[in-house]
Coordinates of C-alpha atoms and ligand atoms in Angstrom, one line a residue:
M11 CA -89.9 -86.8 -71.2
S12 CA -90.6 -90.2 -71.4
L13 CA -93.5 -92.2 -69.8
M14 CA -93.4 -95.9 -68.7
F15 CA -96.3 -98.3 -69.4
S16 CA -96.5 -101.8 -68.3
S17 CA -99.2 -104.3 -69.0
Y18 CA -99.4 -108.2 -68.5
R19 CA -99.9 -110.4 -71.5
K20 CA -100.4 -114.4 -71.6
T21 CA -98.0 -116.0 -74.0
K22 CA -99.1 -118.7 -76.5
K23 CA -97.5 -121.2 -73.9
G24 CA -99.7 -119.8 -71.3
S25 CA -97.2 -118.2 -69.0
I26 CA -97.9 -114.5 -67.9
V27 CA -95.3 -111.7 -69.0
K28 CA -94.8 -108.5 -68.2
V29 CA -94.8 -106.0 -71.0
V30 CA -92.9 -102.9 -70.4
R31 CA -93.2 -99.9 -73.3
E32 CA -91.5 -96.6 -73.0
C33 CA -93.1 -93.6 -74.7
Y34 CA -91.6 -90.3 -75.5
L35 CA -93.8 -87.3 -75.7
R36 CA -93.2 -84.9 -78.4
D37 CA -93.5 -81.3 -78.8
D38 CA -93.0 -81.1 -82.5
I39 CA -96.1 -82.7 -83.8
H40 CA -97.8 -81.1 -86.7
C41 CA -101.5 -80.0 -86.8
G42 CA -101.9 -81.2 -90.1
R43 CA -102.9 -77.8 -91.7
E44 CA -100.4 -77.1 -94.3
S45 CA -100.5 -73.4 -94.1
C46 CA -100.1 -73.3 -90.2
T47 CA -97.3 -70.6 -89.2
Q48 CA -97.1 -71.9 -85.8
C49 CA -96.4 -75.6 -87.1
K50 CA -94.4 -75.0 -90.1
K51 CA -91.0 -75.4 -88.1
F52 CA -92.3 -79.1 -87.7
K53 CA -92.2 -81.7 -90.4
L54 CA -95.6 -82.8 -91.7
D55 CA -95.6 -86.4 -91.7
N56 CA -93.6 -87.8 -94.8
D57 CA -93.9 -91.4 -93.9
E58 CA -94.9 -92.6 -97.6
Q59 CA -98.1 -94.5 -96.3
F60 CA -99.8 -91.7 -94.5
A61 CA -98.7 -88.5 -96.7
P62 CA -101.9 -87.9 -98.6
S63 CA -101.4 -87.6 -102.2
S64 CA -103.9 -84.6 -102.4
G65 CA -102.3 -82.5 -99.9
Y66 CA -102.9 -81.7 -96.0
L67 CA -105.6 -79.9 -94.4
V68 CA -106.5 -76.5 -96.2
D69 CA -107.5 -73.3 -94.7
N70 CA -111.0 -73.0 -96.7
A71 CA -112.1 -76.5 -95.7
R72 CA -115.6 -77.9 -96.3
L73 CA -116.8 -74.5 -97.2
S74 CA -120.7 -74.3 -98.8
L75 CA -120.7 -78.2 -98.4
N76 CA -122.8 -78.1 -95.3
K77 CA -125.9 -76.0 -94.3
L78 CA -124.9 -76.1 -90.5
Y79 CA -121.7 -74.5 -91.6
P80 CA -122.3 -72.5 -94.9
K81 CA -119.8 -70.0 -94.7
Q82 CA -117.5 -71.4 -92.0
A83 CA -114.3 -73.3 -92.8
H84 CA -114.2 -76.4 -90.5
Y85 CA -112.5 -80.0 -90.0
I86 CA -114.3 -83.1 -89.2
V87 CA -113.0 -85.5 -86.2
P88 CA -115.2 -88.6 -86.1
D89 CA -115.5 -90.6 -82.9
F90 CA -114.6 -94.3 -82.7
N91 CA -118.2 -95.3 -83.2
T92 CA -118.5 -93.1 -86.5
V93 CA -115.4 -94.5 -88.0
T94 CA -116.3 -98.2 -87.3
N95 CA -120.0 -97.9 -88.2
Q96 CA -120.1 -95.3 -91.0
I97 CA -116.8 -95.7 -92.5
D98 CA -118.7 -96.0 -96.0
V99 CA -120.4 -92.7 -95.3
I100 CA -116.8 -91.0 -94.5
A101 CA -115.3 -92.5 -97.4
D102 CA -117.9 -91.5 -100.0
P103 CA -116.4 -88.4 -102.1
A104 CA -119.6 -86.8 -101.4
F105 CA -118.8 -86.6 -97.6
G106 CA -115.6 -84.1 -98.7
N107 CA -112.0 -84.1 -97.3
D108 CA -110.3 -82.4 -94.5
V109 CA -111.2 -85.0 -91.8
I110 CA -108.7 -85.5 -88.9
I111 CA -108.0 -89.0 -87.5
L112 CA -107.2 -89.1 -83.9
Q113 CA -104.4 -91.6 -82.9
T114 CA -106.5 -92.9 -80.0
I115 CA -109.2 -94.1 -82.9
W116 CA -106.7 -95.3 -85.2
K117 CA -104.9 -97.5 -82.6
R118 CA -108.2 -99.4 -82.2
I119 CA -109.4 -99.5 -85.5
K120 CA -106.2 -101.8 -86.4
S121 CA -108.1 -104.5 -85.0
N122 CA -110.8 -104.0 -87.8
I123 CA -109.3 -105.2 -90.7
N124 CA -112.3 -104.0 -93.1
V125 CA -112.4 -100.5 -91.8
Y126 CA -108.6 -100.0 -91.1
S127 CA -107.7 -100.8 -94.7
K128 CA -110.4 -98.1 -95.9
L129 CA -109.0 -95.6 -93.5
K130 CA -105.5 -96.2 -94.5
E131 CA -106.4 -95.7 -98.1
L132 CA -108.3 -92.4 -97.0
I133 CA -105.4 -91.3 -95.4
S134 CA -103.2 -91.9 -98.1
S135 CA -105.1 -90.6 -100.8
R136 CA -107.6 -87.7 -99.6
R137 CA -107.2 -84.7 -97.3
F138 CA -107.4 -87.1 -94.3
Y139 CA -104.9 -86.2 -91.3
L140 CA -103.6 -88.8 -88.6
F141 CA -103.3 -86.6 -85.6
D142 CA -100.8 -88.3 -83.2
N143 CA -102.4 -86.8 -80.1
E144 CA -100.9 -89.7 -77.7
F145 CA -97.3 -88.6 -78.7
F146 CA -98.0 -85.1 -78.2
R147 CA -97.3 -83.7 -74.9
Q148 CA -100.2 -81.1 -75.3
T149 CA -102.9 -83.6 -75.8
F150 CA -101.6 -86.7 -74.1
R151 CA -102.0 -87.6 -70.3
C152 CA -102.2 -90.6 -68.2
R153 CA -105.4 -92.5 -67.3
N154 CA -107.0 -91.2 -64.1
P155 CA -107.8 -94.1 -61.4
N156 CA -111.5 -93.1 -61.4
E157 CA -111.5 -93.4 -65.4
T158 CA -112.6 -96.5 -67.0
I159 CA -110.6 -97.3 -70.1
D160 CA -113.5 -96.3 -72.5
E161 CA -114.1 -92.9 -70.6
Y162 CA -110.4 -92.4 -70.8
R163 CA -110.2 -92.8 -74.5
E164 CA -113.3 -90.9 -75.1
N165 CA -111.6 -88.0 -72.9
L166 CA -108.4 -88.1 -74.6
C167 CA -110.3 -87.5 -78.0
R168 CA -112.2 -84.3 -76.6
E169 CA -109.2 -83.2 -75.2
A170 CA -107.4 -83.3 -78.5
C171 CA -110.5 -81.7 -80.3
E172 CA -110.3 -78.8 -77.8
W173 CA -106.2 -78.3 -78.4
L174 CA -107.1 -78.2 -82.2
Q175 CA -110.1 -76.0 -81.8
K176 CA -107.8 -73.6 -79.8
H177 CA -104.8 -74.1 -82.1
F178 CA -107.1 -73.3 -85.5
T179 CA -109.1 -70.6 -83.7
T180 CA -111.2 -69.7 -86.5
I181 CA -111.7 -73.0 -88.2
H182 CA -114.1 -75.1 -86.6
I183 CA -113.7 -78.7 -85.1
I184 CA -116.7 -80.8 -85.5
Y185 CA -116.5 -83.8 -83.2
L186 CA -118.9 -86.1 -85.2
I187 CA -120.4 -88.9 -83.1
D188 CA -122.4 -92.0 -84.2
S189 CA -125.3 -91.8 -81.3
I190 CA -128.8 -90.4 -81.2
D191 CA -128.3 -90.1 -77.5
N192 CA -128.9 -86.4 -76.9
E193 CA -126.6 -86.1 -73.8
N194 CA -123.6 -87.2 -75.9
V195 CA -124.6 -84.6 -78.7
K196 CA -124.7 -81.6 -75.9
S197 CA -121.4 -79.5 -75.9
S198 CA -120.3 -78.9 -72.4
D199 CA -120.0 -75.1 -71.5
E200 CA -116.2 -75.6 -71.2
C201 CA -115.4 -77.0 -74.5
H202 CA -115.0 -74.5 -77.6
F203 CA -115.1 -77.3 -80.5
R204 CA -118.7 -78.3 -81.8
I205 CA -120.4 -81.8 -81.5
H206 CA -122.9 -83.2 -83.9
S207 CA -124.5 -86.7 -84.6
I208 CA -123.4 -87.7 -87.7
A209 CA -127.2 -88.0 -88.9
D210 CA -127.8 -84.5 -87.8
Y211 CA -124.5 -83.6 -90.0
V212 CA -125.4 -85.8 -93.1
Q213 CA -128.9 -84.5 -93.4
N214 CA -127.7 -81.1 -93.8
F215 CA -125.6 -81.4 -96.7
H216 CA -127.2 -79.8 -99.6
N217 CA -127.8 -83.1 -101.4
P218 CA -127.8 -85.7 -98.9
I219 CA -129.7 -88.4 -100.5
N220 CA -127.1 -90.8 -101.0
L221 CA -125.4 -90.3 -98.0
M222 CA -128.7 -90.7 -95.9
D223 CA -129.1 -93.7 -97.8
K224 CA -125.9 -95.3 -96.7
L225 CA -126.4 -93.9 -93.1
S226 CA -129.8 -95.6 -92.8
A227 CA -128.8 -98.8 -94.4
N228 CA -126.1 -99.0 -91.8
V229 CA -128.4 -98.1 -88.9
Q230 CA -130.6 -100.9 -90.1
Q231 CA -127.8 -103.2 -90.6
N232 CA -126.7 -102.6 -86.6
E233 CA -130.3 -103.1 -85.7
D234 CA -130.4 -106.4 -87.6
G235 CA -127.0 -107.4 -85.5
G236 CA -125.1 -107.0 -89.0
N237 CA -127.4 -108.7 -91.5
K238 CA -126.2 -107.5 -94.7
T239 CA -128.7 -108.8 -97.1
Q240 CA -131.4 -106.2 -95.5
K241 CA -129.2 -103.4 -96.4
N242 CA -129.7 -103.8 -100.2
D243 CA -133.3 -105.0 -100.0
F244 CA -134.8 -101.8 -98.8
L245 CA -136.7 -100.1 -101.6
Y246 CA -138.7 -97.0 -101.2
D247 CA -142.2 -96.4 -102.4
E248 CA -142.2 -94.4 -105.9
H249 CA -143.1 -90.5 -105.4
L250 CA -146.5 -89.9 -106.7
P251 CA -146.7 -87.7 -109.7
L252 CA -147.8 -84.1 -109.1
H253 CA -151.0 -84.7 -111.5
L254 CA -152.1 -87.3 -109.0
V255 CA -151.0 -85.5 -105.7
L256 CA -152.9 -82.3 -106.4
P257 CA -156.3 -83.4 -106.8
K258 CA -155.9 -85.6 -103.4
I259 CA -154.9 -82.7 -101.5
K260 CA -157.8 -80.8 -103.0
S261 CA -160.2 -83.5 -101.7
G262 CA -158.6 -83.6 -98.3
Q263 CA -157.4 -87.3 -98.9
L264 CA -153.7 -85.8 -98.6
H265 CA -152.3 -83.1 -96.6
K266 CA -149.5 -80.5 -97.6
G267 CA -147.0 -79.3 -95.5
C268 CA -143.2 -78.7 -94.7
Y269 CA -141.3 -81.8 -93.3
H270 CA -139.0 -81.1 -90.3
S271 CA -136.8 -83.7 -89.4
N272 CA -135.8 -84.8 -85.8
R273 CA -132.1 -83.3 -85.2
Y274 CA -131.4 -86.1 -83.0
N275 CA -132.8 -88.8 -84.9
F276 CA -133.1 -88.8 -88.7
L277 CA -135.5 -91.5 -88.8
E278 CA -138.4 -89.5 -87.3
G279 CA -139.6 -86.0 -88.1
T280 CA -143.1 -84.0 -88.0
V281 CA -145.2 -82.5 -90.8
T282 CA -147.3 -79.4 -89.8
V283 CA -150.7 -79.6 -91.8
M284 CA -154.3 -78.0 -91.8
C285 CA -156.5 -80.6 -91.0
D286 CA -160.3 -79.8 -90.7
G287 CA -159.6 -76.3 -90.3
E288 CA -157.1 -77.0 -87.5
E289 CA -153.3 -77.2 -87.4
M290 CA -151.9 -80.4 -86.3
N291 CA -148.3 -81.5 -86.1
V292 CA -147.9 -85.1 -87.4
N293 CA -145.3 -87.5 -86.4
I294 CA -143.6 -89.3 -89.2
E295 CA -141.6 -92.3 -88.3
G296 CA -139.2 -94.7 -90.1
R297 CA -137.5 -94.6 -93.5
A298 CA -140.5 -96.1 -95.4
N299 CA -142.7 -93.6 -94.2
I300 CA -140.3 -90.5 -94.4
N301 CA -139.5 -92.0 -98.0
R302 CA -136.5 -89.5 -98.7
A303 CA -138.0 -86.5 -97.4
I304 CA -135.2 -84.0 -96.4
N305 CA -135.6 -81.1 -93.8
E306 CA -137.8 -78.3 -94.9
D307 CA -139.2 -80.6 -98.0
I308 CA -142.7 -79.8 -99.1
V309 CA -144.6 -82.9 -98.7
A310 CA -147.8 -84.3 -99.1
I311 CA -149.0 -86.8 -96.2
E312 CA -151.9 -89.0 -95.7
I313 CA -153.2 -89.4 -92.0
L314 CA -153.3 -92.9 -91.0
P315 CA -156.5 -94.2 -89.6
R316 CA -156.9 -93.3 -85.7
S317 CA -156.5 -97.0 -84.8
E318 CA -153.0 -96.7 -86.1
W319 CA -152.0 -93.5 -84.1
K320 CA -149.3 -94.1 -81.8
S321 CA -148.9 -92.3 -78.2
K322 CA -146.0 -90.2 -77.4
I323 CA -145.0 -89.8 -73.7
H324 CA -144.3 -86.1 -74.0
D325 CA -147.6 -85.6 -75.9
T326 CA -149.6 -86.7 -72.7
I327 CA -147.3 -84.5 -70.6
L328 CA -147.5 -81.6 -72.5
D329 CA -151.2 -82.0 -73.2
E330 CA -152.5 -83.0 -69.8
E331 CA -155.8 -81.0 -70.1
L332 CA -156.6 -82.7 -73.3
I333 CA -156.2 -86.2 -71.9
G334 CA -159.7 -85.8 -70.4
D335 CA -161.5 -84.8 -73.9
D336 CA -159.7 -87.7 -75.5
D337 CA -160.2 -90.3 -72.7
G338 CA -156.5 -90.8 -72.9
E339 CA -156.8 -92.5 -76.5
D340 CA -153.6 -92.9 -78.3
A341 CA -152.8 -90.2 -80.4
K342 CA -150.6 -90.1 -83.3
N343 CA -150.9 -86.2 -83.8
H344 CA -149.7 -83.7 -81.3
H345 CA -152.2 -80.8 -81.4
S346 CA -150.5 -77.4 -81.2
N347 CA -152.0 -74.4 -79.3
Ligands
LIG410 ZN1 -100.4 -75.9 -86.4

């Protein structure tokens, strides 16, 4: 079966030409898992530039690497924004192997020379597999008239994940997205693969500090419109030594509690502490305030003066009755019942 694609291009001289491309869909695309019995009749990509020197995807992939999947083998499939914005997180040896790069993403990355060359290096040197989902009859389809080009690409990626998940059965497919938008992270009931934001996934590594630093530096850089100097200038406050912390906890200047990071935004979290005999959840925001704490760390916090407390919309909704008591005053803390 072949499909014909046509597009119109403008030449250097300014005339418009119609470009027709013929695409043959294949049935013999290998999934990338080296031991796959269903695919063993197909050749693994032996094109020299894409043959990883350390072999193809393995059965016990990423075991005990991440607390979200402590005893479950899984492959990572990053989306376009994750590859583009977080390539140095993905390329870090601590991030691990067994990553599937979809052809839909690979085609778009080619226009970004920096990311393209890093990704090419990863595919040839580590267990990163380029899955030709757009040449494969099972995972390719034409664009529906009601889909925008972005929706179409995203749907192709998710449909490839779904096929891979059904094909691998016991090995989880994790679609990693670079978004803190809760809607995108939610898996729909129909899909069998898992979806995580890269921040959520990375902060669940056993030792995530370096990766988190790279991740938050990228977030900062993106917020600053690509200002690279900002990335390297950020310095955390020193952690206070224990002999200074303990007396301050005793005197009530600092409060001891367990840090819970927000699973949808790694730059936010809460610490539950006892303050004046009352339990309160204190919101912690931003890299400087979080100061390298990771989920479930026992930390000591200082409560800011009331004038610096920020209001949270959900606090006022959840605690409607409290508004009267507080005269609607901004609250940094959410009092739990
Ligand atoms: Zn296979």
